[in-house]
Coordinates of C-alpha atoms in Angstrom, one line a residue:
M1 CA -5.4 -21.9 -0.5
R2 CA -8.5 -24.2 -0.5
V3 CA -7.5 -27.8 -0.6
Y4 CA -9.7 -30.9 -1.0
V5 CA -8.7 -33.9 1.1
P6 CA -10.0 -37.3 0.0
L7 CA -11.2 -39.6 2.7
T8 CA -13.6 -42.5 3.5
L9 CA -16.2 -42.5 6.2
P10 CA -13.8 -44.3 8.6
G11 CA -11.2 -41.7 7.8
L12 CA -13.6 -38.9 8.5
A13 CA -14.5 -40.6 11.8
Q14 CA -10.9 -40.8 12.8
A15 CA -10.3 -37.2 11.9
H16 CA -13.4 -36.1 13.9
K17 CA -12.2 -38.0 16.9
A18 CA -8.7 -36.6 16.7
G19 CA -9.8 -33.1 15.8
E20 CA -7.5 -33.1 12.8
L21 CA -6.8 -34.5 9.4
G22 CA -3.5 -36.3 9.6
P23 CA -0.9 -37.1 10.5
G24 CA 1.0 -35.7 7.6
P25 CA 1.9 -35.8 4.9
L26 CA -1.6 -35.4 3.5
T27 CA -2.4 -35.8 -0.2
A28 CA -5.0 -33.2 -1.3
Y29 CA -6.1 -31.5 -4.5
A30 CA -6.2 -27.8 -5.2
V31 CA -6.2 -25.2 -8.0
T32 CA -2.6 -25.5 -9.1
P33 CA -0.9 -24.1 -12.2
A34 CA -1.1 -27.6 -13.8
L35 CA -4.9 -27.9 -13.0
R36 CA -5.5 -24.4 -14.6
E37 CA -3.6 -25.5 -17.7
W38 CA -5.4 -28.8 -17.9
Y39 CA -8.9 -27.5 -17.3
V40 CA -8.4 -24.4 -19.5
S41 CA -10.6 -22.0 -17.5
D42 CA -10.1 -18.8 -15.6
D43 CA -13.3 -19.2 -13.6
I44 CA -12.1 -19.9 -10.0
E45 CA -15.4 -21.7 -9.1
E46 CA -15.0 -24.1 -12.1
L47 CA -11.4 -24.7 -11.2
E48 CA -12.3 -25.4 -7.6
Y49 CA -15.0 -27.8 -8.7
A50 CA -12.4 -29.6 -10.9
A51 CA -10.1 -29.9 -7.9
L52 CA -13.0 -31.3 -5.8
N53 CA -13.7 -33.8 -8.5
R54 CA -10.1 -34.9 -8.5
A55 CA -10.3 -35.4 -4.8
A56 CA -13.6 -37.4 -5.2
S57 CA -11.8 -39.7 -7.7
A58 CA -9.0 -40.1 -5.1
S59 CA -11.6 -41.0 -2.5
L60 CA -12.9 -43.7 -4.8
R61 CA -9.4 -45.1 -4.9
L62 CA -9.3 -45.2 -1.1
L63 CA -12.6 -47.0 -1.1
A64 CA -11.3 -49.6 -3.6
G65 CA -8.5 -50.3 -1.2
D66 CA -10.8 -50.6 1.8
P67 CA -13.6 -53.1 1.1
E68 CA -14.9 -52.7 4.7
A69 CA -15.6 -48.9 4.3
P70 CA -19.1 -47.7 3.6
R71 CA -19.4 -46.9 -0.1
R72 CA -19.6 -43.2 0.0
R73 CA -16.9 -40.8 -1.3
I74 CA -15.9 -38.2 1.2
V75 CA -13.9 -35.0 0.6
V76 CA -13.0 -32.4 3.2
A77 CA -12.5 -28.8 2.0
V78 CA -9.9 -27.1 4.1
D79 CA -8.1 -23.7 3.9
V80 CA -4.3 -23.8 4.4
A81 CA -1.5 -21.3 3.9
D82 CA -0.2 -21.4 0.3
K83 CA 3.3 -22.2 1.7
D84 CA 1.9 -25.4 3.4
A85 CA 0.7 -27.0 0.1
A86 CA 3.5 -28.3 -2.1
T87 CA 2.4 -28.6 -5.7
D88 CA 3.8 -31.5 -7.9
P89 CA 5.3 -33.0 -4.7
D90 CA 6.9 -36.0 -6.5
G91 CA 8.3 -33.9 -9.3
A92 CA 6.8 -36.2 -11.9
L93 CA 3.6 -34.5 -13.1
T94 CA 1.3 -37.0 -14.7
V95 CA -2.3 -36.7 -15.8
S96 CA -3.4 -38.7 -12.7
S97 CA -1.6 -36.2 -10.4
I98 CA -2.9 -33.0 -11.9
G99 CA -4.0 -30.7 -9.0
E100 CA -2.3 -32.9 -6.4
V101 CA -0.7 -31.1 -3.5
R102 CA 1.1 -32.4 -0.4
I103 CA 0.6 -31.0 3.0
A104 CA 3.5 -31.8 5.4
G105 CA 1.6 -32.0 8.7
P106 CA -1.8 -32.4 10.2
V107 CA -4.5 -29.9 9.7
R108 CA -7.0 -29.0 12.4
L109 CA -10.5 -30.1 11.5
A110 CA -11.7 -26.7 12.8
K111 CA -10.1 -25.2 9.7
A112 CA -12.4 -27.2 7.4
A113 CA -14.8 -25.2 5.4
A114 CA -17.1 -28.1 4.5
V115 CA -17.4 -31.8 4.0
H116 CA -18.6 -33.2 0.7
A117 CA -20.2 -36.6 0.6
D118 CA -22.2 -38.9 -1.6
A119 CA -25.9 -39.2 -1.0
D120 CA -27.2 -42.6 0.0
D121 CA -28.6 -43.2 -3.5
A122 CA -25.0 -43.2 -4.9
E123 CA -24.0 -46.3 -3.0
A124 CA -24.7 -48.8 -5.7
D125 CA -22.8 -46.8 -8.4
V126 CA -19.9 -46.1 -6.0
T127 CA -19.7 -49.7 -5.0
A128 CA -19.6 -50.8 -8.7
A129 CA -17.1 -48.1 -9.6
A130 CA -14.7 -49.1 -6.7
E131 CA -14.9 -52.7 -7.9
A132 CA -14.3 -51.7 -11.6
L133 CA -11.4 -49.3 -10.9
G134 CA -8.6 -51.8 -11.4
A135 CA -9.9 -52.9 -14.8
A136 CA -10.5 -49.3 -15.8
D137 CA -6.9 -48.5 -15.0
Q138 CA -5.9 -51.3 -17.3
G139 CA -7.8 -49.7 -20.2
D140 CA -11.1 -51.6 -20.0
D141 CA -13.7 -49.3 -21.6
D142 CA -16.6 -51.0 -20.0
A143 CA -15.1 -50.7 -16.6
Q144 CA -14.3 -47.0 -17.2
F145 CA -18.0 -46.5 -18.1
V146 CA -18.8 -48.0 -14.6
V147 CA -16.3 -45.7 -12.9
D148 CA -17.8 -42.7 -14.8
G149 CA -21.2 -43.7 -13.4
A150 CA -20.0 -42.8 -9.9
E151 CA -18.8 -39.5 -11.1
D152 CA -22.3 -38.7 -12.4
H153 CA -23.3 -38.3 -8.7
E154 CA -22.7 -34.9 -7.3
L155 CA -21.2 -34.8 -3.8
L156 CA -23.5 -33.1 -1.3
W157 CA -22.3 -30.2 0.9
F158 CA -22.3 -30.5 4.7
G159 CA -21.1 -28.1 7.3
V160 CA -18.4 -29.3 9.7
Q161 CA -20.9 -29.3 12.5
E162 CA -22.9 -32.0 10.5
I163 CA -20.0 -34.5 10.7
P164 CA -21.6 -36.5 13.6
G165 CA -24.8 -36.9 11.4
L166 CA -22.7 -38.2 8.5
L167 CA -21.0 -40.7 10.7
G168 CA -24.4 -41.6 12.2

């Protein structure tokens, strides 16, 4: 199963240094039955893109909680055995947790298929979105518009061997 692990640049640096994502449990996003139902598509590429976007939103939440982290959303795509990814881990499926999976232990970074990251030109919108996230969660439509502005930026694809350059 391909899972998408949300991180920040400091989180990616730590994973790179340790050679693994972890320690567990790790929250990630994947094509789950709930995501299939919510997204209403049978196209696996579209579903994986939806899971990637869920992880990008989770990365934004990590940024909102870490004001010192550079304002770039980071998502690591990793392949794990199906049995290692528990769907609906809290047993309380909500709209915000659609596609969420929990991985019990660490995952070797060598298993990563790719790293997805914001381009430098997304920084202003990602910064504004991280600052507006709390108000958007409270139903502020203007703040939600700002959060959506970050989602307008496509994450770029990087090979695992390019991580040192991302951390640069």
